Tab-separated table of C-alpha atoms and ligand atoms in Angstrom:
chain	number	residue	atom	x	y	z
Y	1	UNK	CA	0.000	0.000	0.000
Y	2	UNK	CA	1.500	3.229	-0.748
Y	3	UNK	CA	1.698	5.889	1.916
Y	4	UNK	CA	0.617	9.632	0.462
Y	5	UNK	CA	0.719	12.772	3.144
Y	6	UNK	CA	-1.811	15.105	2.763
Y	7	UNK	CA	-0.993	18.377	3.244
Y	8	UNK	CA	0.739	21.523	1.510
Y	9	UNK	CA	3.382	21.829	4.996
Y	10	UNK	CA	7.083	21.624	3.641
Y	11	UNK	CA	8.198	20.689	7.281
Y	12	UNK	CA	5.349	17.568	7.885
Y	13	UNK	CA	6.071	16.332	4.128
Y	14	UNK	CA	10.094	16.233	4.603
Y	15	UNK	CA	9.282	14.245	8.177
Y	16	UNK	CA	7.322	11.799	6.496
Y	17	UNK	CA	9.868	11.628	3.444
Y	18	UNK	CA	12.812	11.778	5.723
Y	19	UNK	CA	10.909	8.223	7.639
Y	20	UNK	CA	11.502	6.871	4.491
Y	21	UNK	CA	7.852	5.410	4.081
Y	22	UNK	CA	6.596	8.146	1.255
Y	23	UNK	CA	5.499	7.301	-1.321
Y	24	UNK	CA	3.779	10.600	-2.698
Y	25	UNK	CA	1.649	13.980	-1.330
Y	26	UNK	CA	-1.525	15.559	-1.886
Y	27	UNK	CA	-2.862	18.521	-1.833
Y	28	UNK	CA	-6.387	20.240	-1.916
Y	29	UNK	CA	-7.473	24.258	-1.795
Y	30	UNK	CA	-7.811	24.359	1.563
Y	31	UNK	CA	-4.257	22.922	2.720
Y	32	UNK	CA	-2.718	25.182	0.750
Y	33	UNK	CA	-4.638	27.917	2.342
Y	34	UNK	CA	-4.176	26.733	5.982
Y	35	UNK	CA	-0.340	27.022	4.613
Y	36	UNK	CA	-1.003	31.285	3.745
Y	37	UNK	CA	0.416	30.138	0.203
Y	38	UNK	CA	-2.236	32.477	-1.868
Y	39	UNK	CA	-1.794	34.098	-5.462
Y	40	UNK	CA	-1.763	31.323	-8.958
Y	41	UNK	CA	2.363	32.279	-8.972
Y	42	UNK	CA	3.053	30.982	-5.354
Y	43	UNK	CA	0.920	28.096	-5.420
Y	44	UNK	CA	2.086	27.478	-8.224
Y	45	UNK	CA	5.890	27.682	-7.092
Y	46	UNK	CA	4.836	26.001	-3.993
Y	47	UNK	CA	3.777	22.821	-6.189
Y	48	UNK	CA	7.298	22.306	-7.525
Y	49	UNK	CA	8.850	22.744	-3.979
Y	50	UNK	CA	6.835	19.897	-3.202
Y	51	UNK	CA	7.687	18.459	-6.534
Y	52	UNK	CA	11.430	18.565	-5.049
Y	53	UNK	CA	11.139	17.435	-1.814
Y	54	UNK	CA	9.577	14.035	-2.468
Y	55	UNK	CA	9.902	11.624	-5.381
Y	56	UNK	CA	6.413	10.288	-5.731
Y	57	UNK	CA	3.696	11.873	-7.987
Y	58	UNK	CA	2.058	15.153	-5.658
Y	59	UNK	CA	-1.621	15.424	-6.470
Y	60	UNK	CA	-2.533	19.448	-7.553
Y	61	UNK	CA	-6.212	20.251	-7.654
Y	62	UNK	CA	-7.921	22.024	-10.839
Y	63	UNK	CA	-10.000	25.492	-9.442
Y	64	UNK	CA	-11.842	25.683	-12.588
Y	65	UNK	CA	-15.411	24.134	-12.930
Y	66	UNK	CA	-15.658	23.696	-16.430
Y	67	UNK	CA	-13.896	21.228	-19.043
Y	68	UNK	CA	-12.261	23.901	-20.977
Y	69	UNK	CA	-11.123	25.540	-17.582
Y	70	UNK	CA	-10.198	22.816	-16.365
Y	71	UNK	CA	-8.462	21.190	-19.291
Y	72	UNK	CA	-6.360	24.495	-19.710
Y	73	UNK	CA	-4.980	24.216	-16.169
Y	74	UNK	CA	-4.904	20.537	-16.022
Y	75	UNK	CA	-2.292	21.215	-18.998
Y	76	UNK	CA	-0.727	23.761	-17.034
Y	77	UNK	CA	-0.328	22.160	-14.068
Y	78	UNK	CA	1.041	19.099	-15.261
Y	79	UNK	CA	3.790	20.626	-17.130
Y	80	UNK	CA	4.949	22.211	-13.939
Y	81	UNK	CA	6.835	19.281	-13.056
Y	82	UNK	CA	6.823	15.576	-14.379
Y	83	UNK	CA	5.552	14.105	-11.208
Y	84	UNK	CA	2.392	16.273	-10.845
Y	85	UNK	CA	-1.147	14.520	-10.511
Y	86	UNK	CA	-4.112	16.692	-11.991
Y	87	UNK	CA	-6.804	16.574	-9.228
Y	88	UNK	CA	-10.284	16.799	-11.138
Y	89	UNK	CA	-13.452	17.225	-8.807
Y	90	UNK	CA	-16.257	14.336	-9.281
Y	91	UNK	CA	-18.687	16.566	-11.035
Y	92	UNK	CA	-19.764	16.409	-14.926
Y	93	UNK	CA	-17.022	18.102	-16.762
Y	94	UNK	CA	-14.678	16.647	-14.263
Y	95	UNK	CA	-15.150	13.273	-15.691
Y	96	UNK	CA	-14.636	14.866	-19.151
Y	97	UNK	CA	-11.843	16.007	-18.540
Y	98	UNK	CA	-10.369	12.878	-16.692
Y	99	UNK	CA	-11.325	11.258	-19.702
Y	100	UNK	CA	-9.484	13.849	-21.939
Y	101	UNK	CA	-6.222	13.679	-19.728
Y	102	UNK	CA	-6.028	10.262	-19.736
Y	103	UNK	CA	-6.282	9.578	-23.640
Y	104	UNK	CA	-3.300	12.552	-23.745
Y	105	UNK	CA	-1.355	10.059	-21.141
Y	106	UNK	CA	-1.732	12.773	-18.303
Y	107	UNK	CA	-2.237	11.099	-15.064
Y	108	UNK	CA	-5.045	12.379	-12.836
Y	109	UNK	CA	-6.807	11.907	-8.964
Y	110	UNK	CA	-10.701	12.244	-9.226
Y	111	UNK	CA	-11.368	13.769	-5.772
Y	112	UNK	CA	-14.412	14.426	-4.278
Y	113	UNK	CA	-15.903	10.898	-3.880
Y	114	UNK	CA	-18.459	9.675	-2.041
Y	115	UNK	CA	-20.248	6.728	-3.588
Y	116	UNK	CA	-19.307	3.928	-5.212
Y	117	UNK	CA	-21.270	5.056	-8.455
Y	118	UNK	CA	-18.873	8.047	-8.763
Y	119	UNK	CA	-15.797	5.979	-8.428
Y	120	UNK	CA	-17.372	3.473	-11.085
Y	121	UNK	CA	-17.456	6.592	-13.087
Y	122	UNK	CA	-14.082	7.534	-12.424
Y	123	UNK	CA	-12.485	4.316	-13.479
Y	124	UNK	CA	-14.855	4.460	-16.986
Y	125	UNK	CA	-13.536	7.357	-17.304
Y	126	UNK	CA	-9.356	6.583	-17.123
Y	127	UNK	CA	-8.389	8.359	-13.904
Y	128	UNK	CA	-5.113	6.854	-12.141
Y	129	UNK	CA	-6.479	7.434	-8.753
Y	130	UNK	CA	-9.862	7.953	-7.117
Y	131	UNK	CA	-10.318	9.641	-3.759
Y	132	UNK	CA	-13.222	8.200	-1.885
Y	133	UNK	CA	-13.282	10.250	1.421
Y	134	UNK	CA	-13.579	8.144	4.395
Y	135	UNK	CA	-13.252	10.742	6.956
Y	136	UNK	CA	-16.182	13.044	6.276
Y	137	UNK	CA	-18.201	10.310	5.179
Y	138	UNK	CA	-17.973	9.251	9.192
Y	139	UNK	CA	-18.330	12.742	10.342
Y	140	UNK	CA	-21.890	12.753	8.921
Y	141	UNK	CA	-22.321	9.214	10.752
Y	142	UNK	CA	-22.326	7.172	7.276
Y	143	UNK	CA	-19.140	4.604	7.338
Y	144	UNK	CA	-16.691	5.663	5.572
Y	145	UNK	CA	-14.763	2.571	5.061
Y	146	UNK	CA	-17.827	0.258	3.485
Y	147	UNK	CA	-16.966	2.807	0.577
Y	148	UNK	CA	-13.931	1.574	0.128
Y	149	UNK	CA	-14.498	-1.812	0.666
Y	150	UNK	CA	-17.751	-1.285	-2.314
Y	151	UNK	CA	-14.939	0.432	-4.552
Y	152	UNK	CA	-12.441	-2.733	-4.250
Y	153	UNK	CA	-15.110	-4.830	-4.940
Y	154	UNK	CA	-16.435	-3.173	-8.097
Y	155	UNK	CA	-12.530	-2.278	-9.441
Y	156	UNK	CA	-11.916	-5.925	-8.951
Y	157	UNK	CA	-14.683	-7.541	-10.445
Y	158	UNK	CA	-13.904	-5.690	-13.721
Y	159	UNK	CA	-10.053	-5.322	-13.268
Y	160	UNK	CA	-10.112	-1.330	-13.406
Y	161	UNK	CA	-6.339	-0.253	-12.900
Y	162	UNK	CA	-7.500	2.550	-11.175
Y	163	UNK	CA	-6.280	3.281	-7.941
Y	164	UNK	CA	-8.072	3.471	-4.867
Y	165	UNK	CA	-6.589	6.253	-3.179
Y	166	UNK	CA	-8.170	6.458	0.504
Y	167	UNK	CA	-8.436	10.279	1.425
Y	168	UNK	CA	-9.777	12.327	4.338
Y	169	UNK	CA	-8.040	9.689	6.491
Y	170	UNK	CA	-7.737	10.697	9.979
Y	171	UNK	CA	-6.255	8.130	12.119
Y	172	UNK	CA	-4.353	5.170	12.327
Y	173	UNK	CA	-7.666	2.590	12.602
Y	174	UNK	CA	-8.244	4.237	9.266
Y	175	UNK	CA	-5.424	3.115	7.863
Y	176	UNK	CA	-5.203	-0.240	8.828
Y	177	UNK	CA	-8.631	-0.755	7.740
Y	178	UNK	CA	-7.627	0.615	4.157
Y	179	UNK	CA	-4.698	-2.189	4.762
Y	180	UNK	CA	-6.951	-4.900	5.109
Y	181	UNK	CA	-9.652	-4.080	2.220
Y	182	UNK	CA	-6.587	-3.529	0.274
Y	183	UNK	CA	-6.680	0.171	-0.873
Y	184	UNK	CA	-3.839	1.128	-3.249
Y	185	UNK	CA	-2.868	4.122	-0.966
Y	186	UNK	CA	-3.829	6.081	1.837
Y	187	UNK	CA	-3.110	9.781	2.319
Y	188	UNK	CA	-3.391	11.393	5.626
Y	189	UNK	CA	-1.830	13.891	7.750
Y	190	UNK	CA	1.312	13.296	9.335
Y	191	UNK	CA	-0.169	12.493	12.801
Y	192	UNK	CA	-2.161	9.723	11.271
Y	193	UNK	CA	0.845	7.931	9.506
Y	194	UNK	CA	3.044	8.548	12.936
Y	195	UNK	CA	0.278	7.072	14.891
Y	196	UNK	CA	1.032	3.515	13.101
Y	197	UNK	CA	4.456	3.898	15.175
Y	198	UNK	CA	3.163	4.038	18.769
Y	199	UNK	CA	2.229	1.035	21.647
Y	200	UNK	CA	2.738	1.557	24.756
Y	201	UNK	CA	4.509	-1.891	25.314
Y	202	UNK	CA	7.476	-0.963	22.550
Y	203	UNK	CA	8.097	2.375	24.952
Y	204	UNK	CA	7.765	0.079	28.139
Y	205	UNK	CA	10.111	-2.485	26.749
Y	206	UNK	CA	12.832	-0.026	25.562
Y	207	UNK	CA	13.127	1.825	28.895
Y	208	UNK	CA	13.956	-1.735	30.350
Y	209	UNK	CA	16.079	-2.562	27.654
Y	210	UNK	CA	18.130	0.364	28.679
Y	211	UNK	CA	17.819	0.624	32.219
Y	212	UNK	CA	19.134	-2.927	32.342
Y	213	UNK	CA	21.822	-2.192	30.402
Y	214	UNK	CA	22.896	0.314	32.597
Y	215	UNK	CA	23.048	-2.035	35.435
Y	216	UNK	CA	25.142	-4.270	33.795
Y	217	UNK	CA	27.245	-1.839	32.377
Y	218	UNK	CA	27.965	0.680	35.351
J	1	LIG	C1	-7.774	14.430	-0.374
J	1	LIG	O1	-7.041	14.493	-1.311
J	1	LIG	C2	-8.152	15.552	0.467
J	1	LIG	O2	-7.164	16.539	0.372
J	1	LIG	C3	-8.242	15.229	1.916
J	1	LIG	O3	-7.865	13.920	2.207
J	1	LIG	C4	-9.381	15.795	2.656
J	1	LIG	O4	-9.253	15.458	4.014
J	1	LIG	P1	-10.120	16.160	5.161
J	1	LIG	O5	-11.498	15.615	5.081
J	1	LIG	O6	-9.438	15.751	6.427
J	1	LIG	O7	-10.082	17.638	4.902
C-alpha cells in the first residue's frame, strides 16, 4: 500500500519523506490555504517545492469548474513538473476532462468521492487514482470505510487499474482498515501515519532494555 501525506506543509512532508515510508503527497485548496500560500504564482511555485522534496507523484487540484477551464490548467499544471497529478473534482465536466487527460497520457486523482457510483465513473472514465473520502463520510455518521471496501469490490470484479486512493483519512484505525480491504494508498496527515508507530509496550520495553543495560554496564 502506498503511503501519500496530505498536506501543503514543507516541514510535515520532509518528516514523512525523511521516515523513508513516502510514497507521494496531496494537496487540496484548503491545505494550501491553511499554509497562507495564496496568489496562482506561489501556489504554483509552492507545487514544484513539493515536486522537489519528495519523489512520488504530488496530487494538484484544478480550481476551474468547467472542461475547458479545467483542461487548460490541467495542462498547465502538469507541465509544472513531471511528477504532478491533476486533481479533477467528481462533477460532470470533471469526468470529461479525466477522460481527456487520460487519452493525452496525463495522469489524474478524481477527488471528491463519495459513492461507489462516482468511483465506477471515475475508473470508466481513465483516472489513475480515485479519492473516496472516508473521513467526512464518518463525520456525517455514514461509514466511511464500506466505501472503500464497495470500490475494491467493483474495481476488482472488472479489473479497473484505477487506484483506490483512501483520502480524508484521519487516524491510524483508518489506515489499517484501508490495509486490510486492500486500498492502493492512503493519504493522511502526518499524525495519522506517525500514529502507526506508537504502543505503549514498545516504549515500556525499551526503557527496560536500557535501564538494564545500565546495570550491567555501570
Ligand atoms: C484528499 O485528497 C483531500 O485533500 C483530503 O484527504 C481531505 O481530508 P479532510 O477531510 O481531512 O479535509
Amino acid at each position: 500500500m502506498k503511503f501519500f501525506i496530505d498536506t501543503a506543509n514543507l516541514k510535515d512532508i520532509k518528516e514523512a519523506n525523511d521516515l523513508g515510508i513516502l510514497d507521494g503527497v496531496t494537496t487540496n485548496p484548503s491545505l494550501m490555504a491553511k499554509e497562507g500560500i495564496t496568489g496562482a504564482d506561489n501556489i504554483l511555485a509552492h507545487y514544484v517545492k513539493i515536486c522537489e522534496l519528495v519523489d512520488g507523484d504530488v496530487s494538484a487540484e484544478v480550481i476551474a469548474t468547467d472542461f475547458e477551464g479545467m483542461v487548460a490548467e490541467g495542462e498547465m499544471l502538469a507541465a509544472l513538473h513531471p511528477q504532478i497529478v491533476v486533481k479533477l473534482p467528481m462533477i460532470k465536466d470533471g469526468v470529461k476532462a479525466c477522460k481527456y487527460f487520460s487519452n493525452k497520457g496525463i495522469r489524474t486523482n478524481v477527488t471528491l468521492v463519495f459513492s461507489a457510483g462516482q468511483a465506477l465513473l471515475a475508473a470508466k472514465a481513465g483516472a489513475t487514482y480515485v479519492s473516496p473520502f472516508i473521513g467526512r463520510l464518518d463525520d456525517i455518521s455514514t461509514d466511511g470505510m464500506a466505501l472503500i471496501e464497495e470500490i475494491r469490490l467493483i474495481y476488482d470484479n472488472y479489473g479497473y487499474e484505477t487506484q483506490i486512493l483512501a483520502a480524508s483519512v484521519r487516524n491510524v484505525m483508518h489506515i489499517i482498515n484501508c490495509a486490510k480491504i486492500g486500498s492502493d494508498v492512503i493519504t493522511g496527515p502526518l499524525s495519522a501515519i506517525e500514529g502507526l508507530l506508537k504502543h505503549p509496550l514498545t516504549d515500556i520495553g525499551l526503557a527496560t532494555f536500557l535501564a538494564d543495560f545500565k546495570k550491567g554496564n555501570s
